[in-house]
mmCIF file of C-alpha atoms and ligand atoms in Angstrom:
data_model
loop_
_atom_site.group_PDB
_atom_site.id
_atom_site.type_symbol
_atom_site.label_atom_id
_atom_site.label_comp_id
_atom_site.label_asym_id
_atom_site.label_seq_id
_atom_site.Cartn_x
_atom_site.Cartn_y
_atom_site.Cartn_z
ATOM 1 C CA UNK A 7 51.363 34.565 157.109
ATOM 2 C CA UNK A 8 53.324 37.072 159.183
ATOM 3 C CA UNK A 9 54.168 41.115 157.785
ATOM 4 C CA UNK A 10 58.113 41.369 157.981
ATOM 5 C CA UNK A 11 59.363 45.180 158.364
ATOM 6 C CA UNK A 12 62.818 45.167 157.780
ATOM 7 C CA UNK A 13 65.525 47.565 159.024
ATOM 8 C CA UNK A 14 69.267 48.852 158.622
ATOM 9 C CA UNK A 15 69.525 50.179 161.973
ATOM 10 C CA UNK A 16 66.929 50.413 165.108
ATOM 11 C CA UNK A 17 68.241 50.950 168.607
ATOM 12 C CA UNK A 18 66.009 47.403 169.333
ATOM 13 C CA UNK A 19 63.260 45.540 167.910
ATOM 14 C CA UNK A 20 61.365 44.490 170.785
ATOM 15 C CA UNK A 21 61.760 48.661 171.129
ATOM 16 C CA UNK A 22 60.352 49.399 168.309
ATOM 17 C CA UNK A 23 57.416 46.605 168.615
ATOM 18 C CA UNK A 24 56.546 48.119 172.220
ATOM 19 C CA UNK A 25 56.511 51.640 170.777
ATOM 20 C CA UNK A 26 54.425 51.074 167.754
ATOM 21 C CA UNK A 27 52.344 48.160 169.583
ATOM 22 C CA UNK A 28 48.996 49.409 168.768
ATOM 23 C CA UNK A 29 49.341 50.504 165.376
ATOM 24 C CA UNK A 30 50.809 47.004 164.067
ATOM 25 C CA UNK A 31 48.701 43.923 164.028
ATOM 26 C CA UNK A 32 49.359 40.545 165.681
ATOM 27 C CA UNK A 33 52.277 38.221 164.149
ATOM 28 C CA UNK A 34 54.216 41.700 162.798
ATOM 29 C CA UNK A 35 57.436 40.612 162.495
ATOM 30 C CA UNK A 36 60.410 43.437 162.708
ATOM 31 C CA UNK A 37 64.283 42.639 161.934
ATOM 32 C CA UNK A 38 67.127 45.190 162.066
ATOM 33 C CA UNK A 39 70.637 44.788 160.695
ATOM 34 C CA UNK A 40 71.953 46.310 163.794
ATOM 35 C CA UNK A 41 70.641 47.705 166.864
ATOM 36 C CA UNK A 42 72.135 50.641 168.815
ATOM 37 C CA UNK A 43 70.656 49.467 172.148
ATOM 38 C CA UNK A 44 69.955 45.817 172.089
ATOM 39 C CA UNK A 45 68.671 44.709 175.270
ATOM 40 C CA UNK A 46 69.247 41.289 176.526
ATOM 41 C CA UNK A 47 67.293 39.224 179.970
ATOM 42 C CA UNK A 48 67.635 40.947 183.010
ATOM 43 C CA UNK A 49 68.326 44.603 181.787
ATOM 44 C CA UNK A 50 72.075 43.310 180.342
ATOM 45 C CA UNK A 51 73.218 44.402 176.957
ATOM 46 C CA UNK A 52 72.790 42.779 173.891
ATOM 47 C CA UNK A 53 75.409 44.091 171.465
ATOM 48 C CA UNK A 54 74.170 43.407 167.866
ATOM 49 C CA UNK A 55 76.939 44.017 164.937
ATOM 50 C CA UNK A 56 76.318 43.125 161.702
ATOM 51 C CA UNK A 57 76.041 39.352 161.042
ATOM 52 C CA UNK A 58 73.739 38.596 163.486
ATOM 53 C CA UNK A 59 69.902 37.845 163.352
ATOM 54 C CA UNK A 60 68.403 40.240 165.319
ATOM 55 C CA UNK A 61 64.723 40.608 165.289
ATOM 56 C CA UNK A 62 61.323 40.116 167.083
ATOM 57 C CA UNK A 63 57.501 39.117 166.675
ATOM 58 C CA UNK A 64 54.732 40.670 168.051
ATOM 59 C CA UNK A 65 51.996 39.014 169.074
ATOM 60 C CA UNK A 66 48.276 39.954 170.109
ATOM 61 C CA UNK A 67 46.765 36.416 171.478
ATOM 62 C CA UNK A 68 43.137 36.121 172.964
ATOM 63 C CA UNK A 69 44.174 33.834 175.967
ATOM 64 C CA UNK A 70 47.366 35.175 177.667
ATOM 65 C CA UNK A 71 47.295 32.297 180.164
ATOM 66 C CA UNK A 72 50.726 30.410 178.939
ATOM 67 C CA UNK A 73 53.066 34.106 177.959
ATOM 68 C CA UNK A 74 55.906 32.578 179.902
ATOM 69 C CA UNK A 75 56.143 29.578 177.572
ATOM 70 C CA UNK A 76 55.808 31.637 174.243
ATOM 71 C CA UNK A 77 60.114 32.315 175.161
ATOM 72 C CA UNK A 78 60.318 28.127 175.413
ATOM 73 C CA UNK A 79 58.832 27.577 172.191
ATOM 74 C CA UNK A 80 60.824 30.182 170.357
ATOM 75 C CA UNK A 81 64.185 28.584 171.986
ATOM 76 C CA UNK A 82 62.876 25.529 170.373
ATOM 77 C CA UNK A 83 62.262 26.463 167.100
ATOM 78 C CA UNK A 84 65.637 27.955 166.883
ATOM 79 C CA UNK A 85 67.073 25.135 167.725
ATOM 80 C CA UNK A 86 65.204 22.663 165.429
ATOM 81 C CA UNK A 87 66.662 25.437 162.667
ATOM 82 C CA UNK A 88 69.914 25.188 163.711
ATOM 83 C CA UNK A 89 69.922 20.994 163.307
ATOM 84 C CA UNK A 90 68.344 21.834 159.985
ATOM 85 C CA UNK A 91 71.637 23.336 159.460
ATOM 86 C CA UNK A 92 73.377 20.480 160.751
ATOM 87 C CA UNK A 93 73.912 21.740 164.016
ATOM 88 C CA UNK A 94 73.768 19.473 167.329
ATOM 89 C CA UNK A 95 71.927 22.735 169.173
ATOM 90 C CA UNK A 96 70.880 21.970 172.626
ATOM 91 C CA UNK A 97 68.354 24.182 175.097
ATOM 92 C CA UNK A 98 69.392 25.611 178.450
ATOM 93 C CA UNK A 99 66.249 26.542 180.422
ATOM 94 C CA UNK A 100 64.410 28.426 180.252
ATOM 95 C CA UNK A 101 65.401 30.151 176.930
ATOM 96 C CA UNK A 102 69.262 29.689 176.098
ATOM 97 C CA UNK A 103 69.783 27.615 172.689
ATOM 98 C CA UNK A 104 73.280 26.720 172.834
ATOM 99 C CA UNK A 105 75.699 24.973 170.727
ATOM 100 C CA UNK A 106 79.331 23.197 170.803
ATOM 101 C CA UNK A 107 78.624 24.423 175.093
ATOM 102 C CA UNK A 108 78.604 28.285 173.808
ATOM 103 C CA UNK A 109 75.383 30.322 173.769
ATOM 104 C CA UNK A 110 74.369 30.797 169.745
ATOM 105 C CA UNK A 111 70.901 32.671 170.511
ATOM 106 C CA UNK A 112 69.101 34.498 173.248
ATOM 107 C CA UNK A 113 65.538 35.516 173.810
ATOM 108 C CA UNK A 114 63.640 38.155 175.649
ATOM 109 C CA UNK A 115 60.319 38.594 175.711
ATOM 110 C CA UNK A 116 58.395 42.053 177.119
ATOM 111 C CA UNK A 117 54.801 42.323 177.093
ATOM 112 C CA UNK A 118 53.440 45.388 176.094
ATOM 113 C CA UNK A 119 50.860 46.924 178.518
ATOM 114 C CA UNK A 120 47.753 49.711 177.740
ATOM 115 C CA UNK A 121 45.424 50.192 180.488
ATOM 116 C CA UNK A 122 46.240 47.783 183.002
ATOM 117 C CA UNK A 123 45.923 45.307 180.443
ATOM 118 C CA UNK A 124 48.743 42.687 178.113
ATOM 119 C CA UNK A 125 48.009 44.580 174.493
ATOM 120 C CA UNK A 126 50.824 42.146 173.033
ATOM 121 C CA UNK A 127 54.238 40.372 173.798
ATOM 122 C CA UNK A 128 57.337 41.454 172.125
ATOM 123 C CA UNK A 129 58.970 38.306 171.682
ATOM 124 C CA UNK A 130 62.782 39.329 170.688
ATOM 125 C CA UNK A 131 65.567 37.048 169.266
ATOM 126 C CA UNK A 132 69.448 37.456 168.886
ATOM 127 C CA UNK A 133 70.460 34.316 166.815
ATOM 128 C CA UNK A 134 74.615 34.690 166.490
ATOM 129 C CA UNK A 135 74.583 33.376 162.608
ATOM 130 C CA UNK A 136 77.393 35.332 160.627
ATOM 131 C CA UNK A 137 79.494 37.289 163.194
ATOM 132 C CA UNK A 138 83.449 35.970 163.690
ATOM 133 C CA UNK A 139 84.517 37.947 166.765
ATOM 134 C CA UNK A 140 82.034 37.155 169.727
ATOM 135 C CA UNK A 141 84.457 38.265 172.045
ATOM 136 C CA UNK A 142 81.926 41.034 173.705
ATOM 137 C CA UNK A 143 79.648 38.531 175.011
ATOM 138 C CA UNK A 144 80.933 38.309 178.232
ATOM 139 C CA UNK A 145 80.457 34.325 178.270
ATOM 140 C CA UNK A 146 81.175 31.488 175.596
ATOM 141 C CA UNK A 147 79.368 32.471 172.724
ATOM 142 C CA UNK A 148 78.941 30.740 169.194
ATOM 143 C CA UNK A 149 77.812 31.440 166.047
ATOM 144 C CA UNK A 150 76.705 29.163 162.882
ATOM 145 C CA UNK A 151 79.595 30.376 161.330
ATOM 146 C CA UNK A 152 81.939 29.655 163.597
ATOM 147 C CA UNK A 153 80.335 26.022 163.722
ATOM 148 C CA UNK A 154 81.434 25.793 160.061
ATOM 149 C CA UNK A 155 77.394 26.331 158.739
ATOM 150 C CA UNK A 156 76.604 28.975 156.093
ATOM 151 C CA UNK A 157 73.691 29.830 156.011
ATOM 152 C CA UNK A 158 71.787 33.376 154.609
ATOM 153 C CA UNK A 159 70.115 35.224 157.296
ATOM 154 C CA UNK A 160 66.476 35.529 155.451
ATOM 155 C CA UNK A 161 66.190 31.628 155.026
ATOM 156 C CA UNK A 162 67.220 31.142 158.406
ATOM 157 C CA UNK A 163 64.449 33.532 159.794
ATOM 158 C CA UNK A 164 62.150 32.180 157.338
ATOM 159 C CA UNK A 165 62.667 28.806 158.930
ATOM 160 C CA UNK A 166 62.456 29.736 162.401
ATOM 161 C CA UNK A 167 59.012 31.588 162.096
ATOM 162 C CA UNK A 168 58.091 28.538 159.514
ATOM 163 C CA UNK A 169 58.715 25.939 162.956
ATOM 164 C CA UNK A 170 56.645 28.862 165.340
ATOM 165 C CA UNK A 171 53.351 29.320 163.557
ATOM 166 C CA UNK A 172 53.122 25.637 162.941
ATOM 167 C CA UNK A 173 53.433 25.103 166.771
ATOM 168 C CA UNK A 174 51.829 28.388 168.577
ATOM 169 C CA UNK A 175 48.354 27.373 168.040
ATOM 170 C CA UNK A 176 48.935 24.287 170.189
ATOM 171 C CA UNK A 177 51.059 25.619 172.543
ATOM 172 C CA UNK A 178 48.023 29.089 173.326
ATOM 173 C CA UNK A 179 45.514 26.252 173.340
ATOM 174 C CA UNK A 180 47.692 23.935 175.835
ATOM 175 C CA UNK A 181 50.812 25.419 176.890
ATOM 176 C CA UNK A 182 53.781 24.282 177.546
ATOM 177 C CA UNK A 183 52.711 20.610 177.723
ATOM 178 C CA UNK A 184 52.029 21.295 173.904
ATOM 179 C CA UNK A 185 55.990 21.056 173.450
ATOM 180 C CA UNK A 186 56.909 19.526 176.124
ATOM 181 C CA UNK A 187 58.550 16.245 174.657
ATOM 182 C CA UNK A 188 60.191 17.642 172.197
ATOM 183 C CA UNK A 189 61.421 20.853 174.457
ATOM 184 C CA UNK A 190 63.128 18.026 176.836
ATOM 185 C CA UNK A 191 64.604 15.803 174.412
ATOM 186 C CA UNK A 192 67.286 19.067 173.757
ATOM 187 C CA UNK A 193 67.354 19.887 177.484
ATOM 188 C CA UNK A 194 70.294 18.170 178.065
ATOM 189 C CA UNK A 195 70.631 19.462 181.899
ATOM 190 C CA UNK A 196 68.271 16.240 183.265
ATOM 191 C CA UNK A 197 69.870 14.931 186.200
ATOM 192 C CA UNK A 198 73.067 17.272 186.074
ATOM 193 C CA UNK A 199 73.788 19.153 189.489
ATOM 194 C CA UNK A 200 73.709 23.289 188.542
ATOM 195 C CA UNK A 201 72.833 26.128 190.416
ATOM 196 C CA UNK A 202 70.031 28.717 189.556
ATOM 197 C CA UNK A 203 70.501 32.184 189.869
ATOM 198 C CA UNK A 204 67.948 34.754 190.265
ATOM 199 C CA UNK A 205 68.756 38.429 191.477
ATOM 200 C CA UNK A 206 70.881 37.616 194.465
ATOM 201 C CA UNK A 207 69.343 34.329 194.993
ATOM 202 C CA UNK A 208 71.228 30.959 194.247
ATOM 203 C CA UNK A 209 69.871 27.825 194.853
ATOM 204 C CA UNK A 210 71.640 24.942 194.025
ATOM 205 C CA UNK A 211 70.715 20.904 193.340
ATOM 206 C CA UNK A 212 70.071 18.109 190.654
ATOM 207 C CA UNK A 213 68.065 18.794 187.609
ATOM 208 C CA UNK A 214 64.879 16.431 187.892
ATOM 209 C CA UNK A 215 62.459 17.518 185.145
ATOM 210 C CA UNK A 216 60.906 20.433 182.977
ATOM 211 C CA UNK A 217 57.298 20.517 184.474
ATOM 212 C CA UNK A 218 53.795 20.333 182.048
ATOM 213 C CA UNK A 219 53.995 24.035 183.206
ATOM 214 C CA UNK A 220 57.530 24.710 181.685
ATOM 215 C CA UNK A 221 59.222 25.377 185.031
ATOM 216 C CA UNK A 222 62.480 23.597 186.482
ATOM 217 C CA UNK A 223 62.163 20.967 189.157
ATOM 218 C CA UNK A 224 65.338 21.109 191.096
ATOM 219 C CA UNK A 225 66.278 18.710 194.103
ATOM 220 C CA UNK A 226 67.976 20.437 196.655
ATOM 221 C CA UNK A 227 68.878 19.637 199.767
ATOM 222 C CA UNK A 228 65.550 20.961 201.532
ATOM 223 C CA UNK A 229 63.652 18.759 198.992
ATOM 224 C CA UNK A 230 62.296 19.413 195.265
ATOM 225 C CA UNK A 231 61.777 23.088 194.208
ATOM 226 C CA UNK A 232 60.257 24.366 190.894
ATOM 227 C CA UNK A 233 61.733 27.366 189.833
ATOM 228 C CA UNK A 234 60.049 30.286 187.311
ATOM 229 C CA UNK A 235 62.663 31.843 186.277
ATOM 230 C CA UNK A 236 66.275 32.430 186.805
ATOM 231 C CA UNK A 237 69.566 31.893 184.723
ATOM 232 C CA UNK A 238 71.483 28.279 185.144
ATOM 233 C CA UNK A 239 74.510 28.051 185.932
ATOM 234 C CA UNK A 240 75.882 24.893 184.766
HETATM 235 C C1 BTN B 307 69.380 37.196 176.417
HETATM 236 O O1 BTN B 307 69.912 36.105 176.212
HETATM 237 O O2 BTN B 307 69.697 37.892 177.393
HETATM 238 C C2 BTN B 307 68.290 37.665 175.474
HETATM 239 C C3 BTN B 307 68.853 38.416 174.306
HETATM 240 C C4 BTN B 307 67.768 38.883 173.340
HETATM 241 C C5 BTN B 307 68.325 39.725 172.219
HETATM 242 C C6 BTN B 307 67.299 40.044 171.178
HETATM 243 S S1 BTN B 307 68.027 40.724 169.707
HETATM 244 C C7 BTN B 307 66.440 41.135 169.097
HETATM 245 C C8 BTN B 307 65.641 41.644 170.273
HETATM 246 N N1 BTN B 307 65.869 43.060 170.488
HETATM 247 C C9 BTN B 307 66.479 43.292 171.639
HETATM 248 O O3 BTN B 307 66.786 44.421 172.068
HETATM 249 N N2 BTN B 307 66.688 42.152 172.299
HETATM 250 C C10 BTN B 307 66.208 41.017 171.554
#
């Protein structure tokens, strides 16, 4: 279904699909070995030694209507992969698939733009699978090894974009509602007081839902607020 270009060494793959963009068609998918300047959410790095899954899809979709939920899905299918594995993988909204309370994969997703106009969405993915030292991460990280899963890199990316294409025709036809059960039956954060952070904002309050939309409904003290994006803090 989808091309896979493979790679020792790039300095990123969502890079690499934003520079090449309009030669490659939809669903190309790009993975590198190791990447020289991995880039994680909010312009942080993503350091990427061998062992890791590194690699990102582009996509070209008529209807660009639900982009912000293409991220939710992807955190999703990782972590239906990862219980494949045997792994109890849980989401932390938006995007966040953690495991054992440690991150195991991050996503960031970059649209691509030509004229004014969304030509694609780099949709990038850093899944920790082989790596033994994660002590660079700058928070509790994870990886399947370290949960005591081996499992080969290939099959585990073949699984992950196996779970996506059978669930991204729904989700551009109906968004986030499309996923929506099975997105908040891992989002174990319902009714936990966290904050959310977002640039030098911080809000803080109880978790009340995931919206049809995909966004967080938080009661705070000044009453319910849904929230677009930011980074919980739990
Ligand atoms: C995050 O949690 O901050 C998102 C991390 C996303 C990392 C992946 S690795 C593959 C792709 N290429 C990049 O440069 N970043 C993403």
């Amino acid at each position: 279904m989808e091309r896979i270009l493979h790679f020792e060494e790039l300095d990123s793959t969502n890079t690499y699909l934003k520079t090449h963009c309009a030669q490659l068609p939809d669903k190309t998918v790009v993975t590198a070995k190791r990447q020289t300047a991995g880039r994680g959410r909010y312009d942080r790095k993503w350091i990427s030694q061998p062992g890791g899954l590194y690699f990102s899809v582009l996509l070209k979709p008529q209807k660009t209507d639900f982009l912000p939920n293409l991220t939710q899905l992807m955190a999703l299918c990782v972590c239906r992969a990862a219980e494949n594995c045997g792994v109890k993988a849980v989401l932390k909204w938006p995007n966040d698939v953690l495991a054992d309370g440690k991150k195991l994969c991050g996503i960031l997703s970059e649209a691509v733009m030509s004229g004014g106009q969304i030509a694609g969405v780099a949709l990038g993915v850093g899944v920790n699978v082989e790596q033994t030292d994660l002590r660079h991460v700058g928070q509790p990280a994870v990886s399947l090894r370290g949960l005591g899963v081996r499992t080969e890199r290939g099959a585990f990316l073949q699984q992950i974009l196996d779970l996506f294409w059978r669930d991204y025709p729904a989700l551009l036809q109906r968004g986030f509602e499309a996923v929506r059960g099975p997105y908040k039956q891992r989002f174990v954060y319902i009714g936990r007081q966290i904050s959310v952070q977002n640039g030098n904002k911080t809000l803080f309050g109880t978790v009340q839902d995931v919206s049809p939309r995909g966004t967080l409904i938080l009661s705070t003290a000044k009453g319910p607020e849904e929230i677009y994006i930011g980074d919980l803090i739990v």
